[in-house]
Coordinates of C-alpha atoms in Angstrom, one line a residue:
Chain A
M8 CA -11.5 1.2 -8.3
V9 CA -14.7 -0.6 -8.2
T10 CA -16.6 2.1 -10.1
T11 CA -14.7 3.4 -13.1
D12 CA -16.7 6.0 -14.9
A13 CA -17.1 6.3 -18.5
P14 CA -13.8 7.6 -19.7
A15 CA -15.1 10.5 -21.6
R16 CA -16.5 12.4 -18.6
P17 CA -14.3 13.6 -15.9
A18 CA -14.9 10.9 -13.4
P19 CA -16.6 12.2 -10.1
R20 CA -16.2 9.0 -8.5
P21 CA -13.7 6.8 -7.2
G22 CA -11.2 6.8 -4.5
P23 CA -8.1 8.8 -4.5
R24 CA -9.4 11.5 -6.7
P25 CA -11.9 14.1 -6.0
R26 CA -14.2 15.5 -8.5
G27 CA -12.9 17.3 -11.4
G28 CA -11.9 20.9 -11.7
A29 CA -14.6 23.5 -11.5
R30 CA -15.5 23.0 -7.9
R31 CA -12.3 23.1 -6.0
P32 CA -12.5 25.0 -2.8
G33 CA -9.0 26.3 -1.9
T34 CA -6.6 23.5 -2.8
A35 CA -7.2 20.8 -0.5
H36 CA -7.5 23.0 2.5
D37 CA -11.2 23.0 2.6
L38 CA -10.9 21.3 5.9
R39 CA -10.0 24.7 7.1
S40 CA -12.7 26.5 4.9
G41 CA -15.0 24.2 6.7
R42 CA -13.4 25.5 10.0
R43 CA -13.9 29.1 8.9
A44 CA -17.6 28.6 8.9
A45 CA -17.2 26.8 12.2
P46 CA -18.6 28.6 15.2
R47 CA -21.8 26.7 15.7
P48 CA -23.5 24.1 18.0
G49 CA -21.6 21.5 19.4
G50 CA -19.7 24.4 21.0
L51 CA -16.7 24.3 23.3
A52 CA -17.3 20.7 24.7
G53 CA -17.5 19.3 21.3
A54 CA -14.3 21.1 20.3
I55 CA -12.4 19.9 23.2
L56 CA -13.6 16.3 22.5
V57 CA -12.7 16.4 19.0
N58 CA -9.3 17.8 19.6
A59 CA -8.6 15.5 22.5
A60 CA -9.4 12.4 20.3
L61 CA -7.0 14.0 17.6
V62 CA -4.3 14.2 20.2
V63 CA -4.8 10.6 21.5
A64 CA -4.7 9.3 18.0
A65 CA -1.5 11.4 17.3
I66 CA 0.2 9.7 20.4
Y67 CA -0.8 6.4 19.2
F68 CA 0.6 7.0 15.8
L69 CA 3.8 8.6 17.1
L70 CA 4.5 6.1 19.8
P71 CA 6.6 3.5 18.0
V72 CA 8.5 6.2 16.2
V73 CA 9.3 8.2 19.5
W74 CA 10.3 4.9 21.1
V75 CA 12.7 3.8 18.4
L76 CA 14.4 7.3 18.3
I77 CA 14.9 7.2 22.0
A78 CA 16.0 3.6 22.0
A79 CA 18.6 4.3 19.3
T80 CA 20.5 6.2 21.9
K81 CA 20.8 3.3 24.3
S82 CA 23.1 0.4 24.7
P83 CA 21.6 -3.1 24.8
S84 CA 21.6 -3.3 28.5
Q85 CA 20.0 0.2 28.9
L86 CA 17.5 -0.8 26.4
Y87 CA 16.2 -3.4 29.0
S88 CA 16.9 -1.4 32.2
T89 CA 15.7 2.1 31.5
F90 CA 12.2 3.3 30.8
G91 CA 11.4 3.2 27.1
L92 CA 10.1 6.7 26.6
W93 CA 13.0 8.6 28.3
F94 CA 16.7 8.8 27.6
S95 CA 19.3 6.9 29.7
D96 CA 21.8 8.7 31.8
A97 CA 24.4 8.0 29.3
P98 CA 23.1 8.3 25.8
Q99 CA 25.3 6.8 23.1
A100 CA 23.6 7.9 20.0
W101 CA 26.9 8.5 18.2
E102 CA 28.4 5.2 19.1
N103 CA 25.4 3.4 17.9
L104 CA 25.4 5.2 14.5
V105 CA 29.0 4.5 14.0
R106 CA 28.5 0.9 14.8
L107 CA 25.4 0.8 12.5
F108 CA 27.4 2.1 9.5
T109 CA 30.6 0.1 10.2
Q110 CA 29.1 -3.3 11.0
D111 CA 29.7 -5.9 8.3
D112 CA 31.9 -3.6 6.2
G113 CA 29.2 -0.9 6.0
A114 CA 26.6 -3.2 4.8
F115 CA 23.9 -0.7 6.2
S116 CA 24.9 2.0 3.8
V117 CA 24.9 -0.5 1.0
W118 CA 21.4 -1.5 1.9
I119 CA 20.3 2.1 1.9
V120 CA 21.8 2.7 -1.5
N121 CA 20.1 -0.5 -2.8
S122 CA 16.8 0.6 -1.4
V123 CA 17.1 3.9 -3.0
V124 CA 18.1 2.3 -6.3
Y125 CA 15.3 -0.2 -6.3
S126 CA 12.8 2.3 -5.3
G127 CA 14.2 5.3 -7.3
V128 CA 14.7 3.4 -10.6
G129 CA 11.8 1.1 -10.3
A130 CA 9.4 4.0 -9.5
L131 CA 10.6 6.1 -12.3
V132 CA 10.2 3.5 -15.0
A133 CA 6.9 2.5 -13.5
T134 CA 5.7 6.0 -13.5
V135 CA 6.7 6.5 -17.2
I136 CA 5.1 3.4 -18.6
A137 CA 2.0 3.6 -16.4
T138 CA 1.4 7.3 -17.3
A139 CA 1.7 6.5 -21.0
A140 CA -0.6 3.6 -20.6
G141 CA -3.2 5.5 -18.6
Y142 CA -3.1 8.4 -21.1
A143 CA -3.7 6.0 -23.9
F144 CA -6.7 4.5 -22.1
A145 CA -8.1 8.0 -21.6
K146 CA -7.6 9.5 -24.9
Y147 CA -7.9 6.7 -27.4
R148 CA -10.4 4.2 -28.5
F149 CA -9.7 0.8 -29.5
R150 CA -11.3 -2.6 -29.4
G151 CA -11.3 -4.4 -26.1
K152 CA -10.3 -1.3 -24.3
E153 CA -12.4 -1.9 -21.3
A154 CA -11.8 -5.5 -21.0
L155 CA -8.1 -4.8 -21.0
F156 CA -8.4 -2.0 -18.5
W157 CA -10.3 -4.3 -16.1
T158 CA -7.8 -7.0 -16.5
I159 CA -5.1 -4.6 -15.4
L160 CA -7.1 -3.5 -12.6
G161 CA -7.7 -7.0 -11.6
G162 CA -4.0 -7.1 -11.1
V163 CA -4.4 -4.9 -8.0
L164 CA -6.6 -7.6 -6.5
V165 CA -4.1 -10.4 -6.9
P166 CA -2.2 -11.2 -3.7
A167 CA 1.6 -10.5 -3.8
T168 CA 2.6 -14.1 -3.0
V169 CA 0.6 -15.4 -5.9
I170 CA 3.1 -13.3 -8.0
A171 CA 6.2 -13.5 -6.1
L172 CA 6.6 -17.2 -5.7
P173 CA 6.1 -18.2 -9.2
L174 CA 8.1 -15.2 -10.4
Y175 CA 10.9 -16.7 -8.6
F176 CA 10.7 -19.9 -10.7
L177 CA 10.2 -18.0 -13.9
L178 CA 13.2 -15.7 -13.4
N179 CA 15.3 -18.6 -12.2
A180 CA 14.7 -20.2 -15.5
V181 CA 16.2 -17.4 -17.3
G182 CA 18.9 -16.9 -14.8
L183 CA 17.9 -13.6 -13.3
T184 CA 17.2 -14.5 -9.7
G185 CA 19.7 -13.0 -7.3
S186 CA 20.4 -10.0 -9.6
Y187 CA 19.4 -6.4 -9.2
W188 CA 17.1 -7.0 -12.1
S189 CA 15.1 -9.6 -10.3
V190 CA 13.8 -7.0 -7.9
L191 CA 13.8 -4.1 -10.3
L192 CA 11.9 -5.4 -13.3
P193 CA 8.8 -6.6 -11.4
S194 CA 8.8 -3.3 -9.5
M195 CA 8.2 -1.4 -12.7
V196 CA 4.7 -2.6 -13.2
S197 CA 2.0 -0.4 -11.4
P198 CA -1.5 -1.3 -12.4
F199 CA -2.7 1.2 -9.8
G200 CA -0.6 3.8 -11.6
V201 CA -2.4 3.1 -14.9
Y202 CA -5.6 3.6 -13.0
L203 CA -4.6 6.9 -11.5
A204 CA -3.1 8.2 -14.8
R205 CA -6.3 7.3 -16.7
I206 CA -8.5 9.1 -14.3
H207 CA -6.2 12.2 -14.1
A208 CA -5.7 12.3 -17.9
N209 CA -9.5 12.2 -18.3
A210 CA -9.8 15.1 -15.9
S211 CA -6.9 17.4 -16.6
V212 CA -6.1 16.9 -20.2
P213 CA -9.1 18.4 -22.2
D214 CA -9.8 16.7 -25.6
E215 CA -10.0 20.1 -27.1
V216 CA -6.3 20.8 -26.2
V217 CA -5.3 17.4 -27.8
E218 CA -7.4 18.2 -30.8
A219 CA -5.9 21.7 -31.2
A220 CA -2.4 20.4 -31.0
R221 CA -3.2 17.8 -33.7
I222 CA -4.5 20.5 -35.9
D223 CA -1.3 22.4 -35.4
G224 CA 0.4 19.4 -36.7
A225 CA 1.8 17.9 -33.5
G226 CA 2.3 14.1 -33.5
D227 CA 0.5 12.1 -30.8
L228 CA 3.7 11.1 -29.0
R229 CA 4.8 14.7 -28.9
I230 CA 1.3 15.7 -27.6
F231 CA 1.6 13.2 -24.9
G232 CA 5.3 14.0 -24.1
S233 CA 5.2 17.7 -24.0
I234 CA 1.7 18.9 -23.5
A235 CA -0.3 16.0 -21.6
T236 CA 2.5 15.1 -19.2
R237 CA 2.7 18.8 -18.1
M238 CA -0.9 18.9 -17.4
M239 CA -0.7 15.8 -15.6
T240 CA 2.3 16.6 -13.4
P241 CA 0.6 16.5 -10.0
A242 CA -0.7 13.0 -10.9
I243 CA 2.6 11.9 -12.2
V244 CA 4.3 12.8 -9.1
T245 CA 1.7 11.1 -7.1
I246 CA 2.1 7.8 -9.1
F247 CA 5.9 8.0 -8.5
L248 CA 5.6 8.5 -4.8
F249 CA 3.2 5.6 -4.3
Q250 CA 5.4 3.3 -6.2
F251 CA 8.4 4.5 -4.5
V252 CA 6.9 3.7 -1.1
T253 CA 5.5 0.5 -2.4
I254 CA 8.9 -0.6 -3.6
W255 CA 10.7 0.7 -0.5
N256 CA 8.3 -1.2 1.7
N257 CA 8.4 -4.5 -0.3
Y258 CA 9.6 -7.4 1.5
L259 CA 8.3 -10.5 -0.1
L260 CA 9.9 -10.0 -3.5
P261 CA 13.5 -9.2 -2.3
L262 CA 13.2 -11.9 0.2
V263 CA 12.2 -14.5 -2.5
M264 CA 14.7 -13.2 -5.2
L265 CA 18.0 -12.3 -3.4
S266 CA 20.6 -14.3 -1.6
D267 CA 23.6 -12.1 -1.7
T268 CA 23.4 -9.7 1.2
R269 CA 25.2 -7.0 -0.7
R270 CA 22.0 -6.7 -2.9
F271 CA 19.6 -6.6 0.0
P272 CA 17.4 -3.5 0.5
I273 CA 17.1 -2.1 4.1
T274 CA 14.1 -4.1 5.0
L275 CA 15.8 -7.4 4.2
G276 CA 19.1 -6.3 5.8
L277 CA 17.4 -5.4 9.0
T278 CA 15.5 -8.7 9.3
L279 CA 18.9 -10.5 8.7
W280 CA 20.4 -8.7 11.7
N281 CA 17.3 -9.4 13.5
S282 CA 17.5 -13.1 13.0
Q283 CA 21.0 -13.0 14.7
I284 CA 19.8 -11.3 17.9
Q285 CA 19.4 -14.6 19.6
R286 CA 23.0 -15.5 18.9
D287 CA 24.3 -12.1 19.7
P288 CA 22.2 -9.7 21.8
A289 CA 24.5 -6.8 20.5
F290 CA 22.5 -7.0 17.2
T291 CA 19.5 -5.6 19.1
T292 CA 21.2 -2.1 19.0
L293 CA 21.9 -2.5 15.4
V294 CA 18.3 -3.4 14.5
V295 CA 16.9 -0.6 16.6
T296 CA 19.3 2.1 15.4
G297 CA 18.9 0.8 11.7
S298 CA 15.2 0.9 12.1
A299 CA 15.3 4.5 13.5
V300 CA 17.5 5.7 10.6
S301 CA 15.3 4.2 8.0
V302 CA 12.1 5.5 9.7
V303 CA 13.7 8.9 9.9
L304 CA 14.7 8.8 6.1
L305 CA 11.2 8.0 4.9
V306 CA 9.4 10.3 7.3
V307 CA 11.6 13.1 6.1
L308 CA 10.7 12.2 2.5
M309 CA 7.1 12.0 3.2
V310 CA 6.8 15.2 5.2
S311 CA 8.8 17.2 2.8
L312 CA 6.9 15.9 -0.1
Q313 CA 3.7 16.4 1.7
R314 CA 2.1 18.8 -0.8
F315 CA 2.5 16.2 -3.6
W316 CA 0.8 13.6 -1.5
K317 CA -1.9 16.0 -1.3
A318 CA -1.7 16.9 -4.9
D319 CA -2.3 13.4 -5.7
L320 CA -5.0 12.6 -3.5
T321 CA -6.9 15.9 -2.9
A322 CA -5.9 18.5 -5.4
G323 CA -6.7 16.2 -8.2
A324 CA -7.6 17.8 -11.5
T325 CA -6.0 21.0 -12.6
K326 CA -8.4 23.8 -13.2
G327 CA -10.8 22.4 -15.7
Chain B
M22 CA -4.9 16.8 -42.7
T23 CA -6.4 20.0 -41.1
A24 CA -9.4 19.8 -43.5
I25 CA -11.6 17.8 -41.3
P26 CA -15.4 18.2 -41.7
A27 CA -16.7 20.2 -38.8
A28 CA -18.8 17.4 -37.5
E29 CA -15.7 15.2 -37.4
A30 CA -13.6 17.7 -35.6
T31 CA -15.6 17.4 -32.4
R32 CA -15.1 13.8 -32.4
P33 CA -11.4 13.6 -31.6
A34 CA -9.0 12.6 -34.3
R35 CA -8.3 9.4 -32.5
R36 CA -10.3 7.5 -35.0
R37 CA -8.7 8.4 -38.1
R38 CA -5.1 8.1 -36.9
P39 CA -3.2 5.0 -37.4
P40 CA -2.8 3.4 -33.9
A41 CA 1.0 3.4 -34.0
A42 CA 1.2 6.1 -31.3
L43 CA -1.4 4.2 -29.3
W44 CA 0.7 1.2 -29.3
A45 CA 3.9 3.1 -28.5
L46 CA 2.2 4.5 -25.4
L47 CA 0.4 1.2 -24.3
L48 CA 2.9 -1.5 -25.2
P49 CA 5.6 -1.0 -22.8
F50 CA 3.2 -1.4 -19.9
L51 CA 1.5 -4.3 -21.5
V52 CA 4.6 -6.3 -22.1
M53 CA 5.8 -5.7 -18.5
F54 CA 2.3 -6.5 -17.2
A55 CA 2.2 -9.6 -19.2
A56 CA 5.7 -10.7 -18.0
F57 CA 5.3 -9.9 -14.3
F58 CA 1.7 -10.3 -13.6
I59 CA 0.1 -12.6 -16.2
A60 CA 2.9 -15.0 -16.7
P61 CA 3.5 -15.8 -13.0
I62 CA -0.3 -16.3 -12.4
V63 CA -0.5 -18.6 -15.4
Y64 CA 2.7 -20.3 -14.2
A65 CA 1.3 -20.9 -10.7
I66 CA -2.0 -22.2 -12.0
V67 CA -0.4 -24.7 -14.3
D68 CA 2.4 -25.6 -11.7
S69 CA -0.4 -26.3 -9.2
L70 CA -1.7 -29.0 -11.5
F71 CA 1.6 -31.0 -11.5
A72 CA 3.7 -32.9 -9.0
Q73 CA 7.4 -34.0 -9.0
K74 CA 7.2 -37.9 -8.8
S75 CA 10.5 -39.5 -7.9
S76 CA 10.7 -43.0 -9.2
G77 CA 11.4 -46.1 -7.1
L78 CA 14.2 -45.4 -5.0
G79 CA 14.7 -42.0 -6.1
L80 CA 17.7 -42.8 -8.2
A81 CA 16.3 -41.6 -11.4
A82 CA 15.6 -37.9 -12.0
P83 CA 12.1 -37.1 -10.7
S84 CA 9.6 -36.8 -13.4
R85 CA 6.9 -34.1 -13.7
E86 CA 3.4 -35.5 -13.7
F87 CA 0.0 -34.1 -14.3
V88 CA -1.9 -34.7 -11.1
F89 CA -4.9 -32.3 -11.8
L90 CA -6.4 -31.2 -8.4
D91 CA -4.3 -33.5 -6.1
N92 CA -2.2 -30.5 -4.8
Y93 CA -5.3 -28.7 -3.9
M94 CA -6.6 -31.8 -2.2
A95 CA -3.4 -32.2 -0.3
A96 CA -3.5 -28.5 0.7
L97 CA -7.2 -28.7 1.8
S98 CA -6.7 -31.9 3.7
N99 CA -3.8 -30.6 5.6
P100 CA -5.1 -29.6 9.0
S101 CA -2.6 -26.9 9.6
F102 CA -3.2 -25.2 6.3
V103 CA -6.9 -25.3 6.9
A104 CA -6.4 -23.9 10.3
S105 CA -4.3 -21.1 8.7
L106 CA -7.1 -20.3 6.3
G107 CA -9.5 -20.1 9.3
R108 CA -7.1 -17.9 11.0
L109 CA -6.8 -15.6 8.1
V110 CA -10.6 -15.3 8.0
A111 CA -10.7 -14.5 11.7
F112 CA -8.0 -12.0 11.2
A113 CA -9.9 -10.3 8.4
A114 CA -13.1 -10.2 10.5
I115 CA -10.9 -8.2 13.1
E116 CA -8.9 -6.1 10.7
V117 CA -11.3 -4.9 8.1
P118 CA -14.0 -3.3 10.3
L119 CA -11.2 -2.0 12.6
M120 CA -9.4 -0.4 9.8
V121 CA -12.4 1.0 7.9
V122 CA -13.9 2.4 11.0
S123 CA -10.6 3.9 12.3
A124 CA -9.8 5.6 9.0
L125 CA -13.4 6.9 8.8
V126 CA -13.3 8.4 12.4
L127 CA -9.9 10.1 11.8
A128 CA -11.2 11.5 8.5
L129 CA -14.4 12.8 10.1
L130 CA -12.5 14.2 13.2
L131 CA -10.1 15.9 10.9
G132 CA -13.0 17.3 8.8
A133 CA -14.9 18.4 11.9
G134 CA -15.0 22.3 12.2
A135 CA -13.5 22.2 15.6
A136 CA -10.3 20.4 14.6
R137 CA -7.2 22.5 15.3
F138 CA -4.0 22.0 13.2
P139 CA -5.6 19.5 10.9
R140 CA -2.7 19.4 8.7
V141 CA -0.2 18.6 11.4
F142 CA -2.4 15.7 12.5
R143 CA -3.0 14.5 9.1
V144 CA 0.8 14.2 8.3
T145 CA 1.2 12.6 11.8
Y146 CA -1.3 9.9 10.9
F147 CA -0.2 9.3 7.5
M148 CA 3.5 9.1 8.4
P149 CA 3.5 5.3 9.3
Y150 CA 2.6 4.5 5.7
G151 CA 6.2 5.2 4.9
V152 CA 7.5 2.7 7.4
P153 CA 7.9 -0.7 5.9
G154 CA 5.8 -3.3 7.3
V155 CA 8.8 -5.4 8.4
I156 CA 10.2 -2.3 10.4
A157 CA 6.7 -1.6 11.9
A158 CA 6.5 -5.2 13.0
L159 CA 10.0 -5.0 14.5
L160 CA 9.0 -1.8 16.5
W161 CA 5.9 -3.1 17.7
G162 CA 7.6 -6.4 18.6
F163 CA 9.6 -4.4 21.0
L164 CA 6.6 -2.7 22.4
Y165 CA 4.8 -6.0 22.9
V166 CA 7.5 -7.5 25.2
P167 CA 7.3 -6.3 28.7
A168 CA 11.1 -6.0 29.1
T169 CA 11.3 -3.2 26.5
S170 CA 7.8 -1.9 26.3
P171 CA 7.2 1.4 28.2
V172 CA 3.4 0.9 27.6
L173 CA 3.2 -2.5 29.1
Q174 CA 5.5 -1.3 32.0
L175 CA 3.1 1.6 32.7
L176 CA 0.0 -0.6 32.6
S177 CA 1.6 -3.2 34.8
N178 CA 2.3 -0.4 37.2
V179 CA -1.4 0.3 37.6
G180 CA -2.1 -3.4 37.9
I181 CA -3.0 -4.4 34.3
D182 CA -0.8 -7.2 33.0
L183 CA -1.2 -7.6 29.3
N184 CA 0.6 -10.0 27.0
P185 CA -0.2 -9.1 23.4
L186 CA 1.8 -12.0 22.2
S187 CA -0.2 -14.7 24.0
S188 CA -2.0 -17.0 21.7
D189 CA -5.4 -15.2 22.5
A190 CA -4.2 -11.8 21.8
V191 CA -1.6 -12.3 19.0
L192 CA -4.1 -11.8 16.1
F193 CA -5.1 -8.5 17.7
A194 CA -1.4 -7.6 18.2
I195 CA -1.0 -8.2 14.5
A196 CA -4.1 -6.3 13.5
N197 CA -2.7 -3.3 15.4
I198 CA 0.5 -3.3 13.4
A199 CA -1.5 -3.2 10.2
L200 CA -3.8 -0.5 11.6
W201 CA -1.0 1.6 12.5
G202 CA 0.7 1.4 9.1
F203 CA -2.3 1.9 6.9
A204 CA -5.1 3.8 8.8
G205 CA -3.6 7.0 7.8
Y206 CA -3.3 6.2 4.2
N207 CA -7.0 5.1 4.1
M208 CA -7.9 8.3 5.9
L209 CA -6.3 10.3 3.3
I210 CA -8.4 8.7 0.6
L211 CA -11.5 9.5 2.7
I212 CA -10.4 13.1 3.2
A213 CA -10.0 13.5 -0.5
A214 CA -13.5 12.4 -1.0
L215 CA -14.8 14.6 1.9
D216 CA -13.0 17.5 0.4
A217 CA -14.8 17.0 -2.8
I218 CA -18.1 17.5 -1.2
P219 CA -19.5 20.9 -2.4
S220 CA -19.6 23.1 0.6
D221 CA -23.0 24.6 -0.2
L222 CA -24.5 21.3 0.8
Y223 CA -23.3 21.9 4.4
E224 CA -24.5 25.5 4.4
A225 CA -27.9 24.5 3.2
A226 CA -28.0 21.7 5.8
R227 CA -26.9 24.1 8.5
L228 CA -29.6 26.6 7.4
D229 CA -32.1 23.8 7.9
G230 CA -30.8 23.4 11.4
A231 CA -29.0 20.1 10.8
S232 CA -26.8 18.9 13.7
E233 CA -23.1 17.8 13.1
W234 CA -24.2 14.3 13.6
R235 CA -26.9 14.7 11.1
M236 CA -24.6 16.1 8.5
I237 CA -22.2 13.3 9.0
W238 CA -24.9 10.7 8.6
S239 CA -27.0 12.2 5.8
I240 CA -24.4 14.1 3.8
K241 CA -20.8 12.9 4.4
L242 CA -21.3 9.3 4.7
P243 CA -23.5 8.8 1.6
L244 CA -21.2 11.0 -0.6
I245 CA -18.1 9.3 0.3
R246 CA -19.5 5.9 0.0
P247 CA -17.4 4.9 -3.2
S248 CA -14.3 5.7 -1.3
I249 CA -15.3 3.7 1.7
V250 CA -16.0 0.8 -0.6
L251 CA -12.6 1.3 -2.1
I252 CA -10.7 1.3 1.2
T253 CA -12.7 -1.7 2.3
L254 CA -11.6 -3.5 -0.8
F255 CA -8.1 -2.7 -0.5
T256 CA -8.1 -3.7 3.1
I257 CA -9.6 -7.0 2.4
I258 CA -6.9 -7.7 -0.2
G259 CA -4.1 -6.6 2.0
T260 CA -5.5 -8.5 5.0
L261 CA -5.4 -11.8 2.9
Q262 CA -1.7 -11.3 2.2
L263 CA -0.7 -11.5 5.9
F264 CA 2.9 -12.6 5.8
V265 CA 5.5 -10.2 7.1
E266 CA 4.1 -9.4 10.6
P267 CA 3.8 -13.0 11.8
L268 CA 7.2 -13.7 10.4
V269 CA 8.8 -11.0 12.3
L270 CA 6.9 -11.6 15.5
R271 CA 7.5 -15.4 15.4
P272 CA 10.8 -15.4 17.3
L273 CA 9.0 -13.5 20.2
T274 CA 6.3 -15.9 20.9
T275 CA 5.2 -19.6 20.7
A276 CA 1.8 -18.5 19.5
I277 CA 2.9 -18.2 15.9
S278 CA 3.7 -21.2 14.0
S279 CA 5.9 -21.5 10.8
D280 CA 2.7 -22.0 8.8
Y281 CA 0.6 -19.5 10.8
T282 CA -0.8 -17.9 7.6
P283 CA -1.5 -19.5 4.3
N284 CA 1.2 -17.3 2.6
L285 CA 3.8 -18.5 5.3
A286 CA 2.8 -22.0 4.6
A287 CA 3.2 -21.5 0.8
Y288 CA 6.5 -19.8 1.4
N289 CA 7.7 -22.7 3.4
Q290 CA 6.5 -25.2 1.0
A291 CA 8.4 -23.5 -1.8
F292 CA 11.6 -22.8 -0.1
S293 CA 12.1 -25.1 2.8
Q294 CA 10.0 -28.1 2.0
G295 CA 10.9 -28.2 -1.6
N296 CA 7.4 -28.6 -2.8
P297 CA 6.8 -25.7 -5.2
N298 CA 3.7 -27.4 -6.8
L299 CA 1.9 -27.5 -3.4
A300 CA 3.1 -24.1 -2.8
A301 CA 1.6 -23.0 -6.0
A302 CA -1.8 -24.5 -5.1
M303 CA -1.7 -22.8 -1.7
A304 CA -1.0 -19.4 -3.4
V305 CA -3.9 -20.0 -5.8
I306 CA -6.2 -20.8 -3.0
V307 CA -5.3 -17.5 -1.3
A308 CA -5.9 -15.7 -4.6
L309 CA -9.3 -17.4 -5.1
L310 CA -10.2 -16.5 -1.5
A311 CA -9.3 -12.9 -2.3
F312 CA -11.3 -12.7 -5.3
A313 CA -14.3 -14.6 -3.6
F314 CA -14.3 -12.0 -0.6
S315 CA -14.0 -9.0 -3.0
A316 CA -16.8 -10.2 -5.1
L317 CA -18.9 -11.0 -2.0
F318 CA -18.2 -7.6 -0.7
I319 CA -19.1 -5.9 -4.0
R320 CA -22.3 -7.9 -4.3
L321 CA -23.2 -6.9 -0.7
V322 CA -22.6 -3.2 -1.5
N323 CA -24.5 -3.3 -4.7
R324 CA -27.4 -5.1 -3.3
K325 CA -28.1 -2.2 -1.1
G326 CA -28.4 -0.3 -4.2
N327 CA -28.2 3.5 -4.5
R328 CA -29.8 4.1 -1.1
A329 CA -27.2 5.5 1.2
W330 CA -26.7 2.6 3.6

């Protein structure tokens, strides 16, 4: 981010993108290719140490998830009276789930749908316009290009509060606060997506291809729409996933914008219930079970799309 | 159209085409960016220079007056806001090194030849990135309270009584939540950089008899330096936005006040104290702090020049 390279050359540099095509030892698995060449000093003791550290780290990262999955099978009293990392004598996962989905007229399923809509639609539009802009930055020259690009990148550095609070007053002036749009529209802007798209367009869409298509008489938009986007597919999926998770995890924007609980995303809904625990401890189970369900949802999404996360961050350029 | 001089042909046609397609590609983003990034920032800056003045007994409608930097003065002379800024800096001092070092260690461990099942571990570490900060804070909240935390119970059984939510520890407790959520993501960025290192470098080093440590120190770290800089910068920015975690943990402890962080203070000013102008000034102060920290960090990094570290 700090060091963008001259657009013309496949940037070997910054962050979430490795060097361009040519050298790409076995698609992102070179961790393993490293291993293949492994047997060497350090030996057994070193290997045990490394793997022990990895296991300890895994326990750390899994702990809250395992806890919440187990806790979701307990009644409020069991939550406080039984050991947190093992099941109680009378697990009641089903009852908890039924309650979760029936509480407040099925509010939880509404929140899930809302979250999916905000994240899905927001990320989709964000991806389309960020990819187009990134491609334009990579393949065209125009005056003020670099200044404009850096302004956009500067947007990544601006804290979300500085955006969200004034945005409330701005959207309030045009009567949009409280609507789906108040969350959707701001979610459609991904400066980081433009950055990723520019780098990937540089690396994976050769100028020669663009040129050849032009000579064949293809219009610029058609070249982008049917040739470049195909070559940039891994990057596009990545941009989508990042934006999806960013919107899914967002809390401040919906908190500021929404007041009708039927429009809440999951994050806001769960904190709403959480705030009622002191009034009614039964809400604890709802919060715990709801957290468990939403964690499972996203973890399934992330693990099943794992190869695209890799595509984004590691596979980088297509064969150059 | 196709008859371009050969010299021209190598220089892509972008030059001679009218920029209509360019604008079609660029404008949608620019319009959205202007509306949802630039406009709010400008609005915040302008708003921070004004104040609502109610006249006399407050019977007439309040008027909007230009007060220049008064809101900034008010914010910076408010002891609890200044305290929250100090807390934020302290938090960054804990969180940034913790995050960067953890991500680096994880990436290097996974890249070590000895690692078994690196893909399984990698997904495991990355997974919390998909858990919203609010939910992460809720979960850790349960793990920070002795009544529900198996960890604290186990520790207490062996005679260690910890209270992560005490006023001494709560910053660390918050840092841990952020670490849990983002370490794997940062690790992934570093792994991408490590993967891009040509393997012949390792082979050459190995032939020269370099130890594993030596290779980390002299090959891996210098070559992934830009990515380390990147994640450090992201962590600094993220750190200064601290908002959700203290908000969620607040009901569990008295150590977190309603204006614990500048962002919480700004939020309160805007929505419960009804002073959006002061809130805007506070938000701008946080943004300036973020820029100052980023700029300072970049300068520090650049001063060391191209030499590895």
